C-alpha atoms as an extended CHARMM CRD file, in Angstrom:
* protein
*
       125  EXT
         1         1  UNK       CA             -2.8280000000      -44.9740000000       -6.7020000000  PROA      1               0.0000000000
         2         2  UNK       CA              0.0280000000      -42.1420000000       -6.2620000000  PROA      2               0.0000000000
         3         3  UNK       CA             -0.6390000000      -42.0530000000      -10.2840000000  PROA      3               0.0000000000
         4         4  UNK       CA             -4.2630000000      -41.2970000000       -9.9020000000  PROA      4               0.0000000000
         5         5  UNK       CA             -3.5480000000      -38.4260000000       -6.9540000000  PROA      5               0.0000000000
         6         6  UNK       CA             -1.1950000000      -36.9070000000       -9.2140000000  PROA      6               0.0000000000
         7         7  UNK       CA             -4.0550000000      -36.9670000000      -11.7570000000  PROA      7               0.0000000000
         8         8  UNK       CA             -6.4670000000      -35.3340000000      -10.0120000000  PROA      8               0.0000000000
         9         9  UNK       CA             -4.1150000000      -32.4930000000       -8.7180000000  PROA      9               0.0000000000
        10        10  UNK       CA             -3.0940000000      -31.4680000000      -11.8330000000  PROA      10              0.0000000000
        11        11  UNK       CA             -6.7510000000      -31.4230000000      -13.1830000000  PROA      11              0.0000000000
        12        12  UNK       CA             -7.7080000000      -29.3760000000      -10.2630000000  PROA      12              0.0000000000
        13        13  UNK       CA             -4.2810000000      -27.1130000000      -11.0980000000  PROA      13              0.0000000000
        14        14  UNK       CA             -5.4880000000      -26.6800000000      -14.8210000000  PROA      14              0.0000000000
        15        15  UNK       CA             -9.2860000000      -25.9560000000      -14.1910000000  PROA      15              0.0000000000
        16        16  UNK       CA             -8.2620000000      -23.3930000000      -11.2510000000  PROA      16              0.0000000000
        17        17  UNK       CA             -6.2300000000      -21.8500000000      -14.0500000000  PROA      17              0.0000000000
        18        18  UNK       CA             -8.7750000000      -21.5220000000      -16.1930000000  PROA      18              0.0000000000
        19        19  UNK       CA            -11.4860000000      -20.0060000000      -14.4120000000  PROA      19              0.0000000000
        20        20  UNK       CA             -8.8800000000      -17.6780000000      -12.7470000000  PROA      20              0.0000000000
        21        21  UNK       CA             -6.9930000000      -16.8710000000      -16.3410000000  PROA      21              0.0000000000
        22        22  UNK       CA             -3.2090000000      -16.4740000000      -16.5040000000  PROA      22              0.0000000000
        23        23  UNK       CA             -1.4990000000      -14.9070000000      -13.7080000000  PROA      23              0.0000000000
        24        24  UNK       CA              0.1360000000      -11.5830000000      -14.0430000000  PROA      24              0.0000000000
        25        25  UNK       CA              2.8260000000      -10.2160000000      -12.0620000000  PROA      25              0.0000000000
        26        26  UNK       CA              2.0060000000       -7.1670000000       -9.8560000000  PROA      26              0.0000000000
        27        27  UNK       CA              2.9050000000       -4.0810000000      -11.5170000000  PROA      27              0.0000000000
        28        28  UNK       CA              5.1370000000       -2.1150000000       -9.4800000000  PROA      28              0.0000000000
        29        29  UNK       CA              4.2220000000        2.0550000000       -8.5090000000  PROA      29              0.0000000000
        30        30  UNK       CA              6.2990000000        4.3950000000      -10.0510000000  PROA      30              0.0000000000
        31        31  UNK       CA              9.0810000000        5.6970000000       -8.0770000000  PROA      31              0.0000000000
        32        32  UNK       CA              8.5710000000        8.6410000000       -6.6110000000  PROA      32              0.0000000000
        33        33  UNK       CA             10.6320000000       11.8770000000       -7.5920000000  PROA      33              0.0000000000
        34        34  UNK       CA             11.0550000000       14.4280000000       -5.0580000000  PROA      34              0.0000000000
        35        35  UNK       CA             11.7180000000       17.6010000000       -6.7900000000  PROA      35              0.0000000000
        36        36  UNK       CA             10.2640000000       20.2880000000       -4.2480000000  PROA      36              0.0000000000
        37        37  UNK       CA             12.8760000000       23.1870000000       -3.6530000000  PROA      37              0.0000000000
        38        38  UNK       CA             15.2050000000       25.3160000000       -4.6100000000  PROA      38              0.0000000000
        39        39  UNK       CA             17.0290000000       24.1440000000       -8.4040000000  PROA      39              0.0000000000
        40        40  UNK       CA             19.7940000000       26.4050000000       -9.7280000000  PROA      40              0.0000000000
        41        41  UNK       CA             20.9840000000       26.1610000000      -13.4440000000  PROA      41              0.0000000000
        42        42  UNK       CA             22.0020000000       27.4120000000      -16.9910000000  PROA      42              0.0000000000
        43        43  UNK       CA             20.6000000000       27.5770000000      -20.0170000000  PROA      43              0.0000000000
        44        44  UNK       CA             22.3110000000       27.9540000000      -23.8780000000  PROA      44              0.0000000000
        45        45  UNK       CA             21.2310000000       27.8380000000      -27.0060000000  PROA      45              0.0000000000
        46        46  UNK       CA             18.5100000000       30.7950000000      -29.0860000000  PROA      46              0.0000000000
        47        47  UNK       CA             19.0600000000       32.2830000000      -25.3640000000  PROA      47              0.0000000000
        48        48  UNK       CA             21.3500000000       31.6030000000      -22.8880000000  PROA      48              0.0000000000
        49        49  UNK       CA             21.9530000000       32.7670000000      -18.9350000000  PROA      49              0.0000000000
        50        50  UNK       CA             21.1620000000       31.6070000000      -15.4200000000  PROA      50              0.0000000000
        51        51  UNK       CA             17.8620000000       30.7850000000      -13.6650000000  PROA      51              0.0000000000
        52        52  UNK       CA             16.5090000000       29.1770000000      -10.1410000000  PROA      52              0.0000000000
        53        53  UNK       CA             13.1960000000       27.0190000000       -9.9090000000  PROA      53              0.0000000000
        54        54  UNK       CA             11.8860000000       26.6480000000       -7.0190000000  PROA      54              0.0000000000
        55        55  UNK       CA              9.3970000000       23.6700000000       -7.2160000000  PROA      55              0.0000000000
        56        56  UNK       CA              6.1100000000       22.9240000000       -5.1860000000  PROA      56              0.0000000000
        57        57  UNK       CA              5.2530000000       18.7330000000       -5.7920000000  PROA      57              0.0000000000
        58        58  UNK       CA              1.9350000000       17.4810000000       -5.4890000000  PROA      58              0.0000000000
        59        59  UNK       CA              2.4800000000       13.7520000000       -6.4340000000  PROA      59              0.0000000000
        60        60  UNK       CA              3.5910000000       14.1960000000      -10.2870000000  PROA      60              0.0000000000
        61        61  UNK       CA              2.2040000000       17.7990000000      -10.7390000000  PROA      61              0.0000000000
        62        62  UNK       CA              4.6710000000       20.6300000000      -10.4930000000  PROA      62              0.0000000000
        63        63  UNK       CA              4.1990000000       24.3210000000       -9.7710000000  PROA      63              0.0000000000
        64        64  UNK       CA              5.7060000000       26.8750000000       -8.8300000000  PROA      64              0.0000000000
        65        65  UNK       CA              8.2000000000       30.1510000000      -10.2530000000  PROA      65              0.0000000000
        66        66  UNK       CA             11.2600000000       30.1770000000      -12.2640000000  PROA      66              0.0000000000
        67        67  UNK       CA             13.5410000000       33.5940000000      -12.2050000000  PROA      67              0.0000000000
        68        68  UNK       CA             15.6230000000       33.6400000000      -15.4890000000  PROA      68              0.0000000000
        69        69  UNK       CA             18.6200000000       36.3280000000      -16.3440000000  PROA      69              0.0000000000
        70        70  UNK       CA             17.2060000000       36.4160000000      -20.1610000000  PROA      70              0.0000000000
        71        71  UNK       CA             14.3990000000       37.6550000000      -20.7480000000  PROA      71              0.0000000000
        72        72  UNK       CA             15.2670000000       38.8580000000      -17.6880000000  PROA      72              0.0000000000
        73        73  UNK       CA             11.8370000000       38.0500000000      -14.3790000000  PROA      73              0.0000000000
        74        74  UNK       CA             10.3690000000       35.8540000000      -12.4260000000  PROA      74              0.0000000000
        75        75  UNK       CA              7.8110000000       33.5240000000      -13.9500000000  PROA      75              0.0000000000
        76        76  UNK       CA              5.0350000000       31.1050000000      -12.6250000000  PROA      76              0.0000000000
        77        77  UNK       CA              5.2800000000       27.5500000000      -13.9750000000  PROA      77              0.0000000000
        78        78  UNK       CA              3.7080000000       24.4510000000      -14.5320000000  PROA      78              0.0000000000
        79        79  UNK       CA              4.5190000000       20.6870000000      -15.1930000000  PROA      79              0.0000000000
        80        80  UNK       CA              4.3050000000       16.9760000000      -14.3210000000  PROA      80              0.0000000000
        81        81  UNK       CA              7.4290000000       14.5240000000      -13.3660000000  PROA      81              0.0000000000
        82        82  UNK       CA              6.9770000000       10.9310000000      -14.2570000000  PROA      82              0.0000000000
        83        83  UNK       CA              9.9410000000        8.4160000000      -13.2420000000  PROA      83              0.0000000000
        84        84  UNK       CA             12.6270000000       11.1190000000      -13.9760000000  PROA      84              0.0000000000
        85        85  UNK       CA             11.1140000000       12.3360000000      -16.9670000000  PROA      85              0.0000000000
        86        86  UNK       CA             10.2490000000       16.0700000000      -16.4410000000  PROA      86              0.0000000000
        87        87  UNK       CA              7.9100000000       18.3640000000      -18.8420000000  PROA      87              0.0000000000
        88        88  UNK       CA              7.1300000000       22.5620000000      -17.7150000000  PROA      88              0.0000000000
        89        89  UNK       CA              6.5280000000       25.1870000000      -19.2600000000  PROA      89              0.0000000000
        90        90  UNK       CA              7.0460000000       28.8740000000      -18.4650000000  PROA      90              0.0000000000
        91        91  UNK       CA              3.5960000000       31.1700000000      -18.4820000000  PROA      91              0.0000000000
        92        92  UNK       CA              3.9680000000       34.5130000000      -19.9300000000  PROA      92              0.0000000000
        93        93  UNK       CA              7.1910000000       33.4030000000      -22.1670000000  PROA      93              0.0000000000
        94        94  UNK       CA              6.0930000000       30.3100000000      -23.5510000000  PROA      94              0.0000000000
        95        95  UNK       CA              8.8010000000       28.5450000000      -22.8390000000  PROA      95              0.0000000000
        96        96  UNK       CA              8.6520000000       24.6280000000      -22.9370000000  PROA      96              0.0000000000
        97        97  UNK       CA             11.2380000000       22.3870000000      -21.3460000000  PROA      97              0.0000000000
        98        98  UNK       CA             11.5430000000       18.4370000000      -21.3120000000  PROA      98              0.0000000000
        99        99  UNK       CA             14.2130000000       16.1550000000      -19.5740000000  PROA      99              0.0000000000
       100       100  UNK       CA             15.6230000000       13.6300000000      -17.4870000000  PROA      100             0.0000000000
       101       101  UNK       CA             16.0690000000       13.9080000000      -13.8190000000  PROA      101             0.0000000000
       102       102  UNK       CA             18.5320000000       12.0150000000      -11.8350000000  PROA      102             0.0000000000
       103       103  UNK       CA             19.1450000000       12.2940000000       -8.1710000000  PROA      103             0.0000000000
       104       104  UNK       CA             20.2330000000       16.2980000000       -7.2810000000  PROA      104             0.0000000000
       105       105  UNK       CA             20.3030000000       16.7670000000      -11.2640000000  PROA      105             0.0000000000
       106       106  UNK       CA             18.4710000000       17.5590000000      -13.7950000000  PROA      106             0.0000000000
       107       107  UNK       CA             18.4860000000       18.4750000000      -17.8110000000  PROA      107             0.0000000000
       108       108  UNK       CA             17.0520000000       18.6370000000      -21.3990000000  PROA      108             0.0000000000
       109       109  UNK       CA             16.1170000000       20.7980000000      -23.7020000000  PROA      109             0.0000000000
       110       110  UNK       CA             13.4460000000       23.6410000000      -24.2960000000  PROA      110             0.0000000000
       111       111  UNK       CA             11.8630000000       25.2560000000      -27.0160000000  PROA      111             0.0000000000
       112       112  UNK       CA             10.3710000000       28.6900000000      -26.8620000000  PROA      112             0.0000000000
       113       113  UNK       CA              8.8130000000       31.4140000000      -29.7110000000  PROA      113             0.0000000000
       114       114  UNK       CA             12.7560000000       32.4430000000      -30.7400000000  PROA      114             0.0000000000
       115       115  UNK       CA             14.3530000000       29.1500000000      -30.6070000000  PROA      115             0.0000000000
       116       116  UNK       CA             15.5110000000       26.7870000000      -28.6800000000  PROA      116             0.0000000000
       117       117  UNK       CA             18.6820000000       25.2660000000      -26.9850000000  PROA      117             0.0000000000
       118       118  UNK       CA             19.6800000000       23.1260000000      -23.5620000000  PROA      118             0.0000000000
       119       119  UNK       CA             19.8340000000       23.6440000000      -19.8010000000  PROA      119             0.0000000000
       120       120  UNK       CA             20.8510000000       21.6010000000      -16.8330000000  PROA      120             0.0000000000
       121       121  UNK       CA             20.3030000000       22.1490000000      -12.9320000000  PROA      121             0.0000000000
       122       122  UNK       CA             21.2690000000       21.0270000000       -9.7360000000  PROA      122             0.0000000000
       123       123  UNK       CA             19.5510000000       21.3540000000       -6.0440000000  PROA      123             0.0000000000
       124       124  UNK       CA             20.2850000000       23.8080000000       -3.9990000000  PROA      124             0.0000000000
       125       125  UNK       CA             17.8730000000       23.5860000000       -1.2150000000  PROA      125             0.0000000000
């Protein structure tokens, strides 16, 4: 009799399995990266000097104004942040950057119309 009970149960565990199809686990959310603020840092390479972000977050979209030594202003900027990867780009220089953040730090690499070279940050504010 225990035989038969055991039977049916797994019957009723393989028919539930496939009318429900195989079960996946929950995919987690993204963690989220907090970059709003103030970000000072360096940059070397086809040019090379200082510069300060200072980030507004919506979610993974970035905005906000960068103020480099060379070419020497202040920029607008634009970009996204997904799980410590970050991509911007500069308006009006054409600037593109790409890289990894990692707690109060950041860096990577960027490309622009005369060359290209690295930079790294860290939070200020």
């Amino acid at each position: 009799m225990l035989a038969g009970l055991l039977a049916v149960c797994l019957g009723a565990t393989t028919a539930l399995a496939a009318v429900n199809g195989p079960q996946t686990p929950a995919k987690k959310k993204p963690p989220h990266v907090a970059l709003a603020g103030t970000w000072s840092g360096s940059y070397d390479g086809a040019y090379s000097g200082k510069f300060t972000l200072v980030w507004k977050q919506s979610g993974t979209r970035l905005g906000g104004s960068i103020t480099l030594s060379n070419p020497r202003g202040k920029y607008g900027i634009s970009g996204s942040v997904t799980r410590g990867g970050i991509k911007f780009g500069v308006v009006g220089v054409g600037a593109k950057y790409t890289g990894k953040q990692s707690g109060s730090t950041m860096s990577g690499h960027y490309t622009s119309p005369g060359g290209a070279g690295t930079w790294s940050a860290h939070k200020t504010s």
